[in-house]
Short mmCIF file of C-alpha atoms and ligand atoms in Angstrom, two decimals:
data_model
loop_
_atom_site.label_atom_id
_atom_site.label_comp_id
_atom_site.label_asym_id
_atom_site.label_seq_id
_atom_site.Cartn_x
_atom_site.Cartn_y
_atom_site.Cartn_z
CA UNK B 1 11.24 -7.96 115.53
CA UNK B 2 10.01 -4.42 114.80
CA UNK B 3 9.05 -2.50 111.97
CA UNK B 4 11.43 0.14 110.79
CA UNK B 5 11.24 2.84 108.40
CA UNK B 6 13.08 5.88 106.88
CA UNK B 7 15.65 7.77 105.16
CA UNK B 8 18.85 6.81 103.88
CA UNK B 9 20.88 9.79 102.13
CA UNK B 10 23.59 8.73 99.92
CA UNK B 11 27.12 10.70 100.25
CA UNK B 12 29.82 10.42 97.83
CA UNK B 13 32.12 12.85 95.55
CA UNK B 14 30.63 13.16 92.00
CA UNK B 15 30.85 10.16 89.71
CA UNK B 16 31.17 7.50 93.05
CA UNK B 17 28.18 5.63 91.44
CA UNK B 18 25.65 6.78 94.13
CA UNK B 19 22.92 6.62 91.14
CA UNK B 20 24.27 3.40 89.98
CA UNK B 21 24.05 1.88 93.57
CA UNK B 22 20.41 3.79 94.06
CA UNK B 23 19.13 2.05 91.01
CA UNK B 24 20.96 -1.88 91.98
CA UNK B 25 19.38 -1.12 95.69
CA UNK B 26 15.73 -0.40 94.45
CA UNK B 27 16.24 -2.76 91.61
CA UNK B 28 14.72 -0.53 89.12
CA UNK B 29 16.14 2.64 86.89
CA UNK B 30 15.06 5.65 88.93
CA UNK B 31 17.63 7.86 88.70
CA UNK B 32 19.63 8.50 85.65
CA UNK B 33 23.38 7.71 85.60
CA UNK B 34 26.29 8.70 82.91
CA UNK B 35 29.94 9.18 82.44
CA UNK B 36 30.14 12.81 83.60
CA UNK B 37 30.68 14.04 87.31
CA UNK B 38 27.38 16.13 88.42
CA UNK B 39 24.79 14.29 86.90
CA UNK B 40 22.10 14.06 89.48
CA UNK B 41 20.81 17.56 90.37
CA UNK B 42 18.08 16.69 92.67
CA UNK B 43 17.59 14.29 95.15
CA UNK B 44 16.09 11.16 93.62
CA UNK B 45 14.31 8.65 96.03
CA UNK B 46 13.87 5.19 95.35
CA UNK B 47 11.89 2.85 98.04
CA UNK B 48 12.33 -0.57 98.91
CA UNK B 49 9.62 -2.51 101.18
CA UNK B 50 10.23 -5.45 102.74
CA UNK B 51 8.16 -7.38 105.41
CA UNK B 52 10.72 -6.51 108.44
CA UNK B 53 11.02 -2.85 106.90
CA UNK B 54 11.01 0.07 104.55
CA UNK B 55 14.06 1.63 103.15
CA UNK B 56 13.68 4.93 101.25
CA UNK B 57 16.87 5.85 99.42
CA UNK B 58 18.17 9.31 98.41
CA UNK B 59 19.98 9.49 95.50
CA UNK B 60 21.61 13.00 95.76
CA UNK B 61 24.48 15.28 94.07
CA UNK B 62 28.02 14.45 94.83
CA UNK B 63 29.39 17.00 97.01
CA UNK B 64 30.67 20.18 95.65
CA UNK B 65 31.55 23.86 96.85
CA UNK B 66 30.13 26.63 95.15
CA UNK B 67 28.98 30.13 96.17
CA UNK B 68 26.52 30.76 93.50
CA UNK B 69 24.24 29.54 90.61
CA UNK B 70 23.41 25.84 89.97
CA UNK B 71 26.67 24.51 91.89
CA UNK B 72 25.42 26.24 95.31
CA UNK B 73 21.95 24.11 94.26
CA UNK B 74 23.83 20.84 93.77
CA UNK B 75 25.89 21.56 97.55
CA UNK B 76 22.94 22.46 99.38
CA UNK B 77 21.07 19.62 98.57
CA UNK B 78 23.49 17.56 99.34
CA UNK B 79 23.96 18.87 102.64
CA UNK B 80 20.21 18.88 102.83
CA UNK B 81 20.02 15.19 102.40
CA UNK B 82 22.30 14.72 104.93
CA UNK B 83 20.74 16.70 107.09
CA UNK B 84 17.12 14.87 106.57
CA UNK B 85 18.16 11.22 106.43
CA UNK B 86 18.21 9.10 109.62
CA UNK B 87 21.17 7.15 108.35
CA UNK B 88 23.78 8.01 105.76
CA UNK B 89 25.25 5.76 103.10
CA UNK B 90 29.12 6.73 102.34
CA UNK B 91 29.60 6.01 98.89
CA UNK B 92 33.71 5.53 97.94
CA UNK B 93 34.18 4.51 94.98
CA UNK B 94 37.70 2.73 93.83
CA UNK B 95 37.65 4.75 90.93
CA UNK B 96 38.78 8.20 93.62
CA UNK B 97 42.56 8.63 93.54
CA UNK B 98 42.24 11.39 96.06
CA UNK B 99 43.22 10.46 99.67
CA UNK B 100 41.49 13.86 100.95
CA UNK B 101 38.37 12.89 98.65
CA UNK B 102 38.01 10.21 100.19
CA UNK B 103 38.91 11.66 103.79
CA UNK B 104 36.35 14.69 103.02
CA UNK B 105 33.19 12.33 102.82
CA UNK B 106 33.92 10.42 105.65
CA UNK B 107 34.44 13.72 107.69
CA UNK B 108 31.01 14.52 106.64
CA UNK B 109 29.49 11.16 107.95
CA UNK B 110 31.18 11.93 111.38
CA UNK B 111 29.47 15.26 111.89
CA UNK B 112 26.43 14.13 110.87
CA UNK B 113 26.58 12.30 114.07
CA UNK B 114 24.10 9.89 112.05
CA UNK B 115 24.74 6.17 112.04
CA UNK B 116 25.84 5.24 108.69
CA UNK B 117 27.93 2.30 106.26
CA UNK B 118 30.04 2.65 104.11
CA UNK B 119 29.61 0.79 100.31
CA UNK B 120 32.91 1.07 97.97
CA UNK B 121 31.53 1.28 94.73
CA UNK B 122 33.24 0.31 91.61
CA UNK B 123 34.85 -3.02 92.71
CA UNK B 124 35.36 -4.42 89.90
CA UNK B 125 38.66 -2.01 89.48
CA UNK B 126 41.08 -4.96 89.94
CA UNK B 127 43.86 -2.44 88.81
CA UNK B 128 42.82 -0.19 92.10
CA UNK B 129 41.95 -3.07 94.11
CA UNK B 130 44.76 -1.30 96.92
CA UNK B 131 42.42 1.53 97.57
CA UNK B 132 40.09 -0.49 99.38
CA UNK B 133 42.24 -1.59 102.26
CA UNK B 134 42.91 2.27 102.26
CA UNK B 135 39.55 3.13 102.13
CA UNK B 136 38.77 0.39 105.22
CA UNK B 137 41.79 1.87 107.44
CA UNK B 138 40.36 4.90 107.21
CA UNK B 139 36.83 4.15 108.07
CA UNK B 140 38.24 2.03 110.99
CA UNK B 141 40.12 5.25 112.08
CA UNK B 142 36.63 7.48 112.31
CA UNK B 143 34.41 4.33 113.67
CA UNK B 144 35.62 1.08 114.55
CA UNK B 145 32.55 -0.78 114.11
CA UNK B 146 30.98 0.58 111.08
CA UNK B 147 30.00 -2.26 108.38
CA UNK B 148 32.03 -1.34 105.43
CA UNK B 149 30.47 -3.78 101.91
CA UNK B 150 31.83 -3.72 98.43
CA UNK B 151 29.88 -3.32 95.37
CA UNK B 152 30.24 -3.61 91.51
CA UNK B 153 27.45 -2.84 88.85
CA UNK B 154 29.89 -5.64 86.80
CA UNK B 155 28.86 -8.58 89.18
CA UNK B 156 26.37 -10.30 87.37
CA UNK B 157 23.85 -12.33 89.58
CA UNK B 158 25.89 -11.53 93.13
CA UNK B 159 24.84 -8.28 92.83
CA UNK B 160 21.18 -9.31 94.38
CA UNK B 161 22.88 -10.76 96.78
CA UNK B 162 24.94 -8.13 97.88
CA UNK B 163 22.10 -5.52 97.52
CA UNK B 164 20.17 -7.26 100.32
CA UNK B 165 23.39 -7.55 102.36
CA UNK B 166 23.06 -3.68 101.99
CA UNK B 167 19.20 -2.79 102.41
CA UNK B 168 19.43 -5.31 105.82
CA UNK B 169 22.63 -3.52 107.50
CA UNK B 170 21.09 -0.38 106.56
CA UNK B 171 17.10 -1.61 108.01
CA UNK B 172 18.76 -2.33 111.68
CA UNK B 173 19.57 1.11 111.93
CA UNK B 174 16.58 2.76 110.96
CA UNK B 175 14.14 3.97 113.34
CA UNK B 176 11.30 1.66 114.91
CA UNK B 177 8.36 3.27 112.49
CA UNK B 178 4.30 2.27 113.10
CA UNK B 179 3.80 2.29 109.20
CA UNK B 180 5.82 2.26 105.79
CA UNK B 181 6.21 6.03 104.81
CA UNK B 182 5.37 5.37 101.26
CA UNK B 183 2.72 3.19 99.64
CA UNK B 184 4.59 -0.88 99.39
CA UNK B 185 3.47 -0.92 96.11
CA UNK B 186 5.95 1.77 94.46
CA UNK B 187 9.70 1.67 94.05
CA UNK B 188 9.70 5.50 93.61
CA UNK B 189 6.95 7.94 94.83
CA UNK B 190 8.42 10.65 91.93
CA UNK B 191 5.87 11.30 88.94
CA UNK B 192 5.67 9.70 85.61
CA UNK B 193 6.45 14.06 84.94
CA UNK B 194 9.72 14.58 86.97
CA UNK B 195 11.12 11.15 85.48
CA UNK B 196 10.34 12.30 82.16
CA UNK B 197 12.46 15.20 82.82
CA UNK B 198 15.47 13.15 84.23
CA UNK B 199 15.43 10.64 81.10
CA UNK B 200 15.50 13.68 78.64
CA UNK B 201 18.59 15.00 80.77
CA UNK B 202 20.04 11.89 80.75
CA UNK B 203 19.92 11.52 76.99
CA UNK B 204 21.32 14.93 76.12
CA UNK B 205 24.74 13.73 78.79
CA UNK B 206 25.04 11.06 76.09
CA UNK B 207 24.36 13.23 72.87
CA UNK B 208 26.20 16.07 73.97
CA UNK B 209 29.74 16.89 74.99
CA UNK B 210 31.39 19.15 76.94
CA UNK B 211 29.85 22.06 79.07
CA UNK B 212 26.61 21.69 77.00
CA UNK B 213 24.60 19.60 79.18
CA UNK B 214 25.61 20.99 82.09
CA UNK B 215 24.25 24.38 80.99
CA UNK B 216 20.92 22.92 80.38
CA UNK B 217 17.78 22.39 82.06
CA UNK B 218 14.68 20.19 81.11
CA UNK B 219 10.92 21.24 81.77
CA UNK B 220 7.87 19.73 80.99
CA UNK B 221 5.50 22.35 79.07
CA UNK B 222 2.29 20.07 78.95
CA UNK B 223 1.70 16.65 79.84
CA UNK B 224 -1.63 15.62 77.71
CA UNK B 225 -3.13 12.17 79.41
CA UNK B 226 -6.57 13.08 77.15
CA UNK B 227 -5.73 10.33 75.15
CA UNK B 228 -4.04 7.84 78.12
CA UNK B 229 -2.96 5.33 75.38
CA UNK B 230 -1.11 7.69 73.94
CA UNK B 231 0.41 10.88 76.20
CA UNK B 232 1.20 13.28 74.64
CA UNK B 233 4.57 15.50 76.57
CA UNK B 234 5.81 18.60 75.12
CA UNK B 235 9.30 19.01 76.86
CA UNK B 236 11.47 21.99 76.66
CA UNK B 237 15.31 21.70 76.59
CA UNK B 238 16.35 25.34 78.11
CA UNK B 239 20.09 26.26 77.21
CA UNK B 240 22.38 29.34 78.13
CA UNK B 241 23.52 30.18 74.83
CA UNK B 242 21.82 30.29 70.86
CA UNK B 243 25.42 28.50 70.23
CA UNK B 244 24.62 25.80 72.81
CA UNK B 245 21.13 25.74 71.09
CA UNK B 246 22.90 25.56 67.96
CA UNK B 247 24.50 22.39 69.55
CA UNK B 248 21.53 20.56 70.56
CA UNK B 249 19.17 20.82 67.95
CA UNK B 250 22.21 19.55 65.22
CA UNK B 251 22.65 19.77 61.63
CA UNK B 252 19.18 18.81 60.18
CA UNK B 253 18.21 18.40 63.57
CA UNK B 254 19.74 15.11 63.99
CA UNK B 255 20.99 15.72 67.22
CA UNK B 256 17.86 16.90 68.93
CA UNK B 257 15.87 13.91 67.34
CA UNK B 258 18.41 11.31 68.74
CA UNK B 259 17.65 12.73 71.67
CA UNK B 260 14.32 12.34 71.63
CA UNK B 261 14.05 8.77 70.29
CA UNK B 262 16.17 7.59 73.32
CA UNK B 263 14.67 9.54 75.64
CA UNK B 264 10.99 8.73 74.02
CA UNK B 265 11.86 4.53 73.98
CA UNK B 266 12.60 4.93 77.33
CA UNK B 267 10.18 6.82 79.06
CA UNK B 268 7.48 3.94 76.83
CA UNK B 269 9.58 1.35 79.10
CA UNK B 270 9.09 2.82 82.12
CA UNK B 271 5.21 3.77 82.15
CA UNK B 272 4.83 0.16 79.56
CA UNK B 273 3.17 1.86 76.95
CA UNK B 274 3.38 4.46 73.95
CA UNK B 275 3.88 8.12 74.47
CA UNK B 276 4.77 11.32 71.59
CA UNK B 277 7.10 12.96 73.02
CA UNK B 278 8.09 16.82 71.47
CA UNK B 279 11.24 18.68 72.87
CA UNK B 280 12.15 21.98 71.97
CA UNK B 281 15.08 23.76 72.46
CA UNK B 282 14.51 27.41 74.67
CA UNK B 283 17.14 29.81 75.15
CA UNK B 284 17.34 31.40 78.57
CA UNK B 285 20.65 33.74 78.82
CA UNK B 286 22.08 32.45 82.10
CA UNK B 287 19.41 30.75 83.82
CA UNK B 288 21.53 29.00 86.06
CA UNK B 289 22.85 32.13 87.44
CA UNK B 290 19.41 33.61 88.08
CA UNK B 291 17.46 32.21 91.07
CA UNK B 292 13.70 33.18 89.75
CA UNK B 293 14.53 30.78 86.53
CA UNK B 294 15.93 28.21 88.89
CA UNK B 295 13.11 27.98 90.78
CA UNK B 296 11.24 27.61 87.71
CA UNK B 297 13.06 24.48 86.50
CA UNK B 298 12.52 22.68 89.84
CA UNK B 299 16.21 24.04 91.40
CA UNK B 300 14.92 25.62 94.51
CA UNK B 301 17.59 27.68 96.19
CA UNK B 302 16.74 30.37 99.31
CA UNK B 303 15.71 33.70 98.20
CA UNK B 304 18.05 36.48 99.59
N1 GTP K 1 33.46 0.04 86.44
C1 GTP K 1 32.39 0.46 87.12
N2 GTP K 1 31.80 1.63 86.78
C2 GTP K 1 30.74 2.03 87.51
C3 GTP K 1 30.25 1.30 88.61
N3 GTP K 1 29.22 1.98 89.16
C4 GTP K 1 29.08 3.08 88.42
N4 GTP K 1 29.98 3.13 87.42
C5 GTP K 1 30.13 4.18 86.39
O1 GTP K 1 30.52 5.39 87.00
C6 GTP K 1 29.94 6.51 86.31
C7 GTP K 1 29.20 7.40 87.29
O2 GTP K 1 28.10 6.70 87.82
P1 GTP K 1 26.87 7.46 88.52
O3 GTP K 1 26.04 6.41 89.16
O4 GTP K 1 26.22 8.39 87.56
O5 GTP K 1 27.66 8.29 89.63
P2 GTP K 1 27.07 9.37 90.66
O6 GTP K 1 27.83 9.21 91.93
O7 GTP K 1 25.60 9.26 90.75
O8 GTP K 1 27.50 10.73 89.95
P3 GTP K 1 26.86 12.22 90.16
O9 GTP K 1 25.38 12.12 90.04
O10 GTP K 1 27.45 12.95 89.01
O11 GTP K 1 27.35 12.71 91.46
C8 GTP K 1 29.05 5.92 85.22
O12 GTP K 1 29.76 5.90 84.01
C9 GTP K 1 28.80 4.51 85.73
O13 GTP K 1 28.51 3.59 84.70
C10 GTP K 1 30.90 0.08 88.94
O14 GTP K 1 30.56 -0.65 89.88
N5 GTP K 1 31.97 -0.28 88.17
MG1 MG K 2 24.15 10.62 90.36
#
């Protein structure tokens, strides 16, 4: 049998569970997941190596329309993972109650022209358990013959199971590849850096409600390794509004230190060691309306 290798883009509406799925796949937390549509902003890739195979996963943002500002970020890179992965993962999740929803991602895995599965997410939705013979029909209208494999984050020890199920229908339609793409060794190839910065964003979705964690950015304003024991990352939370910094910081700064505790204990667990973390909050009048400070928090978007 030969060695394949490449890209697989996941597709879904926001709040399928695409980062849920990314993170069962790869088996480790690389890309952050909450209760709130539009969470993942970037694409996220997590790797899994096998002997047969390499599968690299891209997380990516659900799909959106938007003519301007961070929303026309989030829809081109979604398009743009499309575009770049060699096979698509549909992600429908039985949580959708939207027939067209539904109908719009699977329209955008036909033009692809890309071989691709579909996963419903979200299975353990007993009460909605009558979407997913909807969900099949469909899929059997577009493409007869693509695999279609259900998935719950609620499943206990079948998820394994079911994750390899996944990663192998996914590996036969990968390209024949000379060589892994990334090193065996790593689950993810992002930084210790740009996880940091995910984590942080993460824990302000739980802290905060409302439109104030969608209006903010994280950025990492000096990453000291001189002691590598102890790193030493000075984060910046950059917000819209001095309300929304208001918000975030908290009365005695209790919010902005829960925050950072959570977002501290967890970036210890992922690099297995102590780190001081320091976040500040910035305010940056409309940043996500102004393509020069997008590009400077990491949201790239084609200069006109
Ligand atoms: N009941 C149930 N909830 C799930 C399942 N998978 C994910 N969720 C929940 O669905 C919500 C969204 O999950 P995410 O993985 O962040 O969804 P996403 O598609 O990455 O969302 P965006 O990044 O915003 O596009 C979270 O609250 C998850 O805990 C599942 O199998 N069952
Ligand atoms: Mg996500």
């Amino acid at each position: 049998m030969s060695y394949r290798a490449g890209f697989v883009g996941l597709v879904g509406q926001p709040n399928a569970g695409k980062s849920t799925l990314l993170n069962i796949l790869v088996e480790e937390k690389v890309s952050i997941v909450t209760d709130k549509p539009q969470t993942t902003r970037r694409r996220v890739l997590g790797v899994v190596s096998l002997k047969e195979g390499q599968v690299v996963y891209v997380d990516a943002p659900g799909i959106v329309r938007a003519k301007s500002g961070l929303n026309e970020f989030l829809e081109k890179e979604a398009q743009d993972v499309i575009g770049q992965s060699d096979v698509l993962l549909g992600v429908l999740s039985l949580g959708e109650k939207s027939k067209d929803n539904v109908l719009e991602i699977l329209g955008l895995l036909k033009q692809s022209k890309k071989p691709f599965i579909v996963v419903i997410t979200k299975a353990d939705m007993i009460a909605n358990q009558h979407r997913s013979q909807v969900i099949r029909d469909l899929v059997k209208e577009i493409s007869p013959t693509v695999k279609v494999i259900e998935m719950s984050n609620q499943w206990g020890k079948d998820i394994k199971e079911v994750a390899t199920q996944i990663t192998s229908e996914l590996l036969k339609l990968l390209p024949v590849s000379p060589a892994p793409l990334y090193d065996q060794e790593l689950y993810t190839p992002h930084s210790v850096k740009e996880l940091a910065v995910e984590i942080i964003r993460e824990k302000c979705f739980e802290s905060l409600m409302q439109e104030v964690p969608y209006n903010l950015a994280v950025r990492i304003v000096k990453y000291d390794e001189s002691n590598p024991r102890l790193p030493k990352i000075y984060a910046d939370i950059v917000t819209t509004k001095d309300s929304h910094k208001g918000i975030i910081v908290g009365k005695g700064a209790k919010t902005i230190k829960e925050i950072g505790m959570k977002a501290r204990a967890e970036i210890e667990k992922m690099v297995g060691h102590k780190v001081f973390l320091k976040l500040e909050v910035v305010v940056r009048e409309n940043w996500s309306e102004n393509k020069k400070m997008m590009k400077d928090l990491g949201y790239v978007v084609s200069e006109e």
